[in-house]
Every structure is written in C-alpha cells, then in structure tokens.
Protein backbone atom coordinates (compact mmCIF):
# COMPACT_ATOMS: atom_id res chain seq x y z
CA UNK A 1 133.78 115.10 40.57
CA UNK A 2 131.19 112.80 40.12
CA UNK A 3 132.68 110.00 43.27
CA UNK A 4 132.99 113.20 45.53
CA UNK A 5 129.31 113.93 44.76
CA UNK A 6 128.69 110.17 45.25
CA UNK A 7 130.46 110.00 47.90
CA UNK A 8 129.15 113.49 49.75
CA UNK A 9 125.49 111.63 49.01
CA UNK A 10 126.07 108.22 50.50
CA UNK A 11 127.05 109.87 52.78
CA UNK A 12 124.39 112.19 53.56
CA UNK A 13 121.98 108.80 53.35
CA UNK A 14 123.62 106.66 56.23
CA UNK A 15 124.34 110.11 58.07
CA UNK A 16 120.46 110.42 57.88
CA UNK A 17 119.54 106.56 58.42
CA UNK A 18 121.52 106.13 61.18
CA UNK A 19 119.66 109.74 62.84
CA UNK A 20 116.36 108.48 61.86
CA UNK A 21 117.90 105.08 64.40
CA UNK A 22 118.27 107.46 66.84
CA UNK A 23 115.42 109.71 66.68
CA UNK A 24 112.96 107.20 68.65
CA UNK A 25 115.80 107.26 71.89
CA UNK A 26 114.84 109.30 74.82
CA UNK A 27 115.32 113.21 74.31
CA UNK A 28 118.54 114.52 75.66
CA UNK A 29 118.94 117.54 77.07
CA UNK A 30 122.37 116.78 79.43
CA UNK A 31 122.89 118.46 82.58
CA UNK A 32 126.45 119.10 83.24
CA UNK A 33 125.31 119.74 86.99
CA UNK A 34 124.80 116.21 88.02
CA UNK A 35 127.99 114.86 86.26
CA UNK A 36 130.30 115.24 89.31
CA UNK A 37 127.18 113.06 91.22
CA UNK A 38 126.49 110.89 88.46
CA UNK A 39 130.41 110.13 88.25
CA UNK A 40 130.77 109.13 91.79
CA UNK A 41 128.76 105.97 90.34
CA UNK A 42 130.04 104.81 87.33
CA UNK A 43 133.54 105.43 89.71
CA UNK A 44 132.80 103.12 92.70
CA UNK A 45 131.20 100.03 89.52
CA UNK A 46 135.49 100.11 88.81
CA UNK A 47 136.86 100.02 92.80
CA UNK A 48 136.71 96.47 91.75
CA UNK A 49 139.75 95.50 89.66
CA UNK A 50 137.67 93.45 87.62
CA UNK A 51 134.15 94.98 87.68
CA UNK A 52 133.54 97.70 85.01
CA UNK A 53 130.67 100.36 84.01
CA UNK A 54 129.07 99.83 81.12
CA UNK A 55 127.19 102.64 80.43
CA UNK A 56 124.95 104.91 82.92
CA UNK A 57 121.70 106.89 81.60
CA UNK A 58 120.10 109.09 83.86
CA UNK A 59 116.58 110.86 83.12
CA UNK A 60 114.81 112.74 84.95
CA UNK A 61 111.00 114.05 82.84
CA UNK A 62 111.54 111.74 80.19
CA UNK A 63 114.92 113.39 79.25
CA UNK A 64 118.91 111.67 79.34
CA UNK A 65 120.25 114.35 81.57
CA UNK A 66 123.37 112.22 81.63
CA UNK A 67 125.20 109.68 79.50
CA UNK A 68 128.28 108.31 79.41
CA UNK A 69 129.72 104.98 78.08
CA UNK A 70 132.85 102.34 78.37
CA UNK A 71 134.74 102.89 74.88
CA UNK A 72 133.76 99.34 74.37
CA UNK A 73 130.69 99.71 74.52
CA UNK A 74 129.51 102.29 72.52
CA UNK A 75 125.28 103.31 72.33
CA UNK A 76 124.49 100.57 69.71
CA UNK A 77 126.32 98.12 71.70
CA UNK A 78 123.21 94.70 72.60
CA UNK A 79 124.13 93.59 75.90
CA UNK A 80 123.58 90.76 77.95
CA UNK A 81 120.04 91.89 80.42
CA UNK A 82 120.67 88.71 82.23
CA UNK A 83 117.53 88.73 84.97
CA UNK A 84 116.31 92.13 84.05
CA UNK A 85 115.02 89.91 80.98
CA UNK A 86 112.62 88.76 83.49
CA UNK A 87 110.39 92.43 83.70
CA UNK A 88 109.93 92.40 80.09
CA UNK A 89 108.40 88.60 80.48
CA UNK A 90 106.29 90.03 83.74
CA UNK A 91 105.12 92.85 80.47
CA UNK A 92 104.33 90.06 78.25
CA UNK A 93 102.05 89.03 81.20
CA UNK A 94 100.09 92.34 81.58
CA UNK A 95 99.61 92.74 77.77
CA UNK A 96 97.86 89.33 77.64
CA UNK A 97 95.93 90.13 80.30
CA UNK A 98 95.16 93.14 78.91
CA UNK A 99 94.19 90.74 75.69
CA UNK A 100 91.36 88.75 78.05
CA UNK A 101 93.77 86.16 77.27
CA UNK A 102 94.38 84.54 81.42
CA UNK A 103 94.04 86.58 84.36
CA UNK A 104 96.97 85.73 86.92
CA UNK A 105 94.41 83.89 88.96
CA UNK A 106 94.36 81.37 86.58
CA UNK A 107 95.81 78.24 86.98
CA UNK A 108 99.51 77.08 85.55
CA UNK A 109 97.79 73.68 84.52
CA UNK A 110 95.20 74.98 83.02
CA UNK A 111 98.36 76.24 80.25
CA UNK A 112 99.90 72.82 80.21
CA UNK A 113 100.50 69.59 77.85
CA UNK A 114 99.80 66.69 79.60
CA UNK A 115 103.27 65.49 78.83
CA UNK A 116 104.67 68.56 80.71
CA UNK A 117 102.51 66.88 83.76
CA UNK A 118 105.13 64.70 86.00
CA UNK A 119 103.54 61.24 86.81
CA UNK A 120 104.16 62.13 90.26
CA UNK A 121 102.94 65.81 89.91
CA UNK A 122 102.66 66.70 93.42
CA UNK A 123 100.30 68.00 95.02
CA UNK A 124 100.72 71.39 94.75
CA UNK A 125 100.98 72.02 91.12
CA UNK A 126 97.31 72.15 91.11
CA UNK A 127 97.49 75.11 93.62
CA UNK A 128 100.18 77.03 91.34
CA UNK A 129 98.62 80.37 90.15
CA UNK A 130 100.75 82.47 87.58
CA UNK A 131 100.95 85.11 90.17
CA UNK A 132 103.22 82.95 92.06
CA UNK A 133 104.68 83.17 88.94
CA UNK A 134 104.79 86.34 89.51
CA UNK A 135 105.91 87.06 92.75
CA UNK A 136 108.99 83.87 93.15
CA UNK A 137 106.42 82.23 95.25
CA UNK A 138 105.40 79.23 93.66
CA UNK A 139 107.70 76.98 95.00
CA UNK A 140 109.24 75.62 93.16
CA UNK A 141 112.82 73.71 94.41
CA UNK A 142 114.84 73.56 90.94
CA UNK A 143 116.02 76.42 89.60
CA UNK A 144 117.86 74.81 85.79
CA UNK A 145 119.27 78.04 85.03
CA UNK A 146 122.83 76.65 85.20
CA UNK A 147 121.67 73.62 83.04
CA UNK A 148 118.95 75.18 80.71
CA UNK A 149 121.95 74.56 77.46
CA UNK A 150 122.89 71.13 78.54
CA UNK A 151 120.83 69.31 76.96
CA UNK A 152 118.94 69.12 73.58
CA UNK A 153 116.51 67.18 74.93
CA UNK A 154 116.22 68.43 77.82
CA UNK A 155 112.22 70.16 78.39
CA UNK A 156 113.10 73.14 80.35
CA UNK A 157 108.89 72.57 82.09
CA UNK A 158 108.68 69.58 82.80
CA UNK A 159 111.97 68.87 84.34
CA UNK A 160 110.94 72.39 86.15
CA UNK A 161 107.72 70.51 87.20
CA UNK A 162 109.49 67.36 88.25
CA UNK A 163 111.83 68.55 90.61
CA UNK A 164 108.38 68.92 92.97
CA UNK A 165 108.52 71.66 95.96
CA UNK A 166 110.14 73.67 98.37
CA UNK A 167 106.79 75.37 99.88
CA UNK A 168 103.55 75.38 99.48
CA UNK A 169 102.71 77.82 96.63
CA UNK A 170 101.64 81.81 98.48
CA UNK A 171 102.99 81.25 101.37
CA UNK A 172 107.21 81.75 100.64
CA UNK A 173 109.51 84.37 97.93
CA UNK A 174 111.53 81.80 96.75
CA UNK A 175 114.37 83.48 93.63
CA UNK A 176 113.79 80.29 90.92
CA UNK A 177 114.66 81.70 87.35
CA UNK A 178 112.39 78.68 86.24
CA UNK A 179 108.83 80.07 87.51
CA UNK A 180 109.77 83.31 84.33
CA UNK A 181 109.80 80.90 81.70
CA UNK A 182 106.81 78.81 82.90
CA UNK A 183 105.20 82.79 82.43
CA UNK A 184 106.84 82.75 78.73
CA UNK A 185 105.45 79.16 77.79
CA UNK A 186 101.85 80.54 79.31
CA UNK A 187 102.89 84.03 77.72
CA UNK A 188 103.21 81.88 74.05
CA UNK A 189 100.46 78.91 74.54
CA UNK A 190 97.76 81.56 75.00
CA UNK A 191 99.10 84.20 72.18
CA UNK A 192 100.50 81.84 69.73
CA UNK A 193 104.34 83.85 69.69
CA UNK A 194 106.88 83.74 71.46
CA UNK A 195 107.03 86.44 74.57
CA UNK A 196 109.65 87.78 72.13
CA UNK A 197 107.69 87.92 69.50
CA UNK A 198 104.19 89.03 70.62
CA UNK A 199 106.51 91.85 72.77
CA UNK A 200 107.37 93.15 69.71
CA UNK A 201 103.99 93.62 68.01
CA UNK A 202 102.37 95.27 71.67
CA UNK A 203 105.73 97.23 73.51
CA UNK A 204 108.88 97.28 71.26
CA UNK A 205 107.73 98.50 68.05
CA UNK A 206 105.66 101.55 69.54
CA UNK A 207 108.53 101.99 71.09
CA UNK A 208 111.22 102.32 68.87
CA UNK A 209 113.06 99.11 70.15
CA UNK A 210 113.26 98.01 67.41
CA UNK A 211 117.65 95.94 68.15
CA UNK A 212 116.34 93.07 70.18
CA UNK A 213 117.75 88.94 70.82
CA UNK A 214 116.37 86.81 73.55
CA UNK A 215 117.32 82.80 73.28
CA UNK A 216 115.25 80.06 73.35
CA UNK A 217 114.59 77.22 75.01
CA UNK A 218 115.13 73.48 72.83
CA UNK A 219 111.43 74.21 72.94
CA UNK A 220 110.74 77.33 70.51
CA UNK A 221 109.91 79.95 73.77
CA UNK A 222 111.71 82.97 74.49
CA UNK A 223 114.07 82.12 78.00
CA UNK A 224 112.26 84.34 79.80
CA UNK A 225 114.18 84.53 82.94
CA UNK A 226 117.27 85.31 81.40
CA UNK A 227 118.55 85.87 77.65
CA UNK A 228 117.62 88.67 77.04
CA UNK A 229 120.22 91.13 74.80
CA UNK A 230 118.85 95.13 74.71
CA UNK A 231 120.92 98.33 73.60
CA UNK A 232 121.10 100.40 77.55
CA UNK A 233 118.27 103.36 76.02
CA UNK A 234 116.13 100.08 75.00
CA UNK A 235 116.84 99.53 78.71
CA UNK A 236 116.33 102.92 79.49
CA UNK A 237 112.62 103.10 78.19
CA UNK A 238 111.37 100.37 79.76
CA UNK A 239 111.47 102.30 82.99
CA UNK A 240 109.96 105.27 81.09
CA UNK A 241 107.11 103.03 80.40
CA UNK A 242 106.83 102.00 84.08
CA UNK A 243 107.14 105.67 84.91
CA UNK A 244 104.07 106.54 82.48
CA UNK A 245 102.54 103.59 83.48
CA UNK A 246 101.78 102.64 80.55
CA UNK A 247 101.23 105.51 78.35
CA UNK A 248 103.48 106.08 75.17
CA UNK A 249 103.37 108.93 72.91
CA UNK A 250 100.20 109.37 73.99
CA UNK A 251 98.25 106.28 74.08
CA UNK A 252 97.74 104.21 76.49
CA UNK A 253 99.51 100.93 75.63
CA UNK A 254 98.71 99.35 78.81
CA UNK A 255 96.38 99.38 81.69
CA UNK A 256 97.71 101.54 84.23
CA UNK A 257 95.80 98.97 86.85
CA UNK A 258 98.74 96.50 86.10
CA UNK A 259 102.44 99.34 87.04
CA UNK A 260 99.67 99.14 90.43
CA UNK A 261 99.85 95.96 90.70
CA UNK A 262 103.39 95.19 89.07
CA UNK A 263 105.07 98.24 91.30
CA UNK A 264 104.58 97.15 94.66
CA UNK A 265 105.71 94.76 97.04
CA UNK A 266 102.91 91.73 96.39
CA UNK A 267 105.43 89.04 98.70
CA UNK A 268 108.36 90.08 100.83
CA UNK A 269 111.38 87.68 100.99
CA UNK A 270 112.07 85.67 104.08
CA UNK A 271 114.80 87.17 107.00
CA UNK A 272 115.10 90.21 108.61
CA UNK A 273 114.15 93.41 107.08
CA UNK A 274 116.19 96.24 106.80
CA UNK A 275 115.90 99.15 105.24
CA UNK A 276 119.34 99.82 104.00
CA UNK A 277 119.08 96.22 102.47
CA UNK A 278 117.56 95.81 98.46
CA UNK A 279 117.04 92.52 98.78
CA UNK A 280 114.39 93.07 101.38
CA UNK A 281 111.91 95.17 100.32
CA UNK A 282 109.54 93.70 98.75
CA UNK A 283 109.09 92.17 95.03
CA UNK A 284 106.10 92.66 92.96
CA UNK A 285 105.56 91.38 89.21
CA UNK A 286 108.95 90.13 88.46
CA UNK A 287 110.72 93.22 89.96
CA UNK A 288 111.73 94.33 93.63
CA UNK A 289 110.68 96.63 95.05
CA UNK A 290 113.20 99.08 96.36
CA UNK A 291 114.31 101.34 99.10
CA UNK A 292 113.20 105.73 98.77
CA UNK A 293 109.89 104.43 97.53
CA UNK A 294 111.97 102.56 94.09
CA UNK A 295 111.40 99.57 92.02
CA UNK A 296 114.26 98.03 90.08
CA UNK A 297 114.80 95.48 86.82
CA UNK A 298 117.44 93.27 88.16
CA UNK A 299 119.91 91.46 85.67
CA UNK A 300 123.06 89.69 87.43
CA UNK A 301 126.41 91.49 87.42
CA UNK A 302 124.29 94.76 87.31
CA UNK A 303 121.62 95.18 85.35
CA UNK A 304 120.09 97.82 85.94
CA UNK A 305 116.88 100.20 86.01
CA UNK A 306 116.05 101.85 88.56
CA UNK A 307 113.01 103.39 88.47
CA UNK A 308 111.87 106.13 90.87
CA UNK A 309 108.71 107.70 90.83
CA UNK A 310 108.85 110.04 93.69
CA UNK A 311 111.32 111.82 91.30
CA UNK A 312 110.40 111.58 88.13
CA UNK A 313 113.36 110.11 87.28
CA UNK A 314 115.88 107.04 86.24
CA UNK A 315 119.09 105.53 86.14
CA UNK A 316 120.09 102.90 84.53
CA UNK A 317 123.18 100.50 84.13
CA UNK A 318 124.73 97.62 82.74
CA UNK A 319 127.75 96.23 83.60
CA UNK A 320 129.67 93.64 85.31
CA UNK A 321 130.06 94.09 88.99
CA UNK A 322 130.63 91.55 92.26
CA UNK A 323 129.04 94.30 94.31
CA UNK A 324 126.15 96.39 93.21
CA UNK A 325 125.51 97.24 96.51
CA UNK A 326 128.36 99.89 96.32
CA UNK A 327 126.91 100.86 93.63
CA UNK A 328 122.64 101.84 95.63
CA UNK A 329 124.53 103.07 97.76
CA UNK A 330 126.05 105.35 96.01
CA UNK A 331 122.74 106.16 93.91
CA UNK A 332 120.88 107.08 97.30
CA UNK A 333 123.50 108.76 98.71
CA UNK A 334 125.11 111.05 95.38
CA UNK A 335 122.17 111.48 92.60
CA UNK A 336 119.56 110.68 95.18
CA UNK A 337 119.20 114.36 96.11
CA UNK A 338 120.49 115.94 93.38
CA UNK A 339 117.54 115.00 91.30
C-alpha cells in the first residue's frame, strides 16, 4: 500500500511539474471548424515525398486555435530555427537601443576591436551602420555561413570584413547571414553578454521560454543569423510579442516604436516586384515583409512565423520543405479567409 501511495505521489509531482512547465504556453481555444482549412496547409508540406511538416499552430486573438504535430516532433521538441534566429537577434538589438547602449545609426567600426579590422579595409567599412546590418544592406560580399564551423581559429568577423564589399552600404539589399552575426557581436560588446544570455533576461524569461540553445562562434558569440533551437510554442510567442508590439502580461517590455520600424519595409529587394512573390515585398529588421500586410520570421526549409496584424493572428510552423511558396499560397487561400 505504501508503494502505491509513493508511486501516486511521484506521478502527481511529475504531472504537476509538466503542467507548470506547460502553463506558460499561449492559451488554447481549439476551433474544430478551422481544422479542414489548416489541414490543407499541413498536407501541402507533405506533397513532395521527402518533405515534412513537424508542427503547425494557428493563433488568433492570442489563443491557439489549431495545433497539429508530427508524432516524431512533440510539444517539447527543440527544433532548429535556421535563419528565423535572425529575428531574435534583431529583437536583442531593439532591447539594447532601449537600454541606451546603441543607436541604429551607430557605425559598425565603433564596436570592432583593432584586430577585427582588415589591414586593407575597404573605404566602405566606415559607412556601415547598425541599420545597414539590420536591413541586409551593408553590401558585404562574403557570407561564410557554410564555412563558419569548419575551422576553430576562423574569426567570423575579421574574415567577413576581409571579404570586402559588393555594394556601397545602404544602396542594395543582399541577404548575408554574417551581417546578422555582426549584430550579435555588437550586442555582446555593449551588454557584456551573448545575445542568448541578454535575451534570457529581457525576452526569454519574461515570456516563459525556458528551453533554448544557441550555437556560438569560436569567439564565444551567439551565431546570430542561425543556430537557435526552440519549441514551436515558443516560436509562436515571438510572433505574439510582435503582434502586441512588445507588451506581455500587462507590461511593456520593448518600445512599440521598435516594431513600427522592424515590421516595415526598410529596403526593397532588387528585381521586378510581383504581388504574389513573398521574397519581393520588402525587408524590415531581420524579417521579411509579405503580401496581405503580413510579416514573417523565416528560416531555411520552412521555419515560419507569419504575423498577420490585420487579423490579429499568427500561423507558425516548423518542418523540412523545398517549396515553402506552396505553403504560403495555401495559407492565403485556405486559412486567411477563415481568420
């Protein structure tokens, strides 16, 4: 009898711990009528044999109204975010600005150590600002994301700057993950913490995001442009934070003005604009502007947090997809009208 009581006590403690951990998730108000529409987005991701959808959430008015997971990727799975990490790094820049530690107009060279400035530095280096890095318009030529972890002595900042410039800063959008790494370095220089640790105090802990891992450079800085691992529910919290313009549980954590800048097209992608091309709608602060007045954090192979202010809604998913465009089209056709 004592063994049974002990077993029940331990079980209740474990259940209580799990319930406590889950209690910080966004509230649920599952809407069965939405399921047939959202299921089509789920199915769109699986239409190519090697592609997968690992998890899909729809959030409306701050509540999860649709929640579907692949059996191999449960609610507690930490999932690679790829370039969706960039939006978190930009948010750290926003907090650093709010703390008076930097301005988006500050020059990059203000934050560099002498050994990080190439001997034959380009004339454009002095012109690069924090804002240029935020908007992928610094003009740097080399993106070393593919080589970044291949050498322990590879100085990510120095090697990127040694690669020179393809465009004058501020003149052209050119996607480059190392520009986000430089933002990570800047945040660390002004805060004395990695981006991950700085966001722990400013963002992760206040939003109840307890589990996260972020890869680091050989120099000890968060990778910035990639390398973050998060639960799907916590990815959704980022979008809800943006929808609420920095307010969480009645507290204004980040200045609403930051979101007015971050979620507006600060620079346009080169090429011909087409209204249905989700890569040609403009770029804000480390996030993509979209059709239908939406904005998104976007990681390779379909790590998407689509923020739809006009509907006060989010559509968030993680997976492996070679054709995210099909998923976008399904979202607009099937889910948006219902919302």
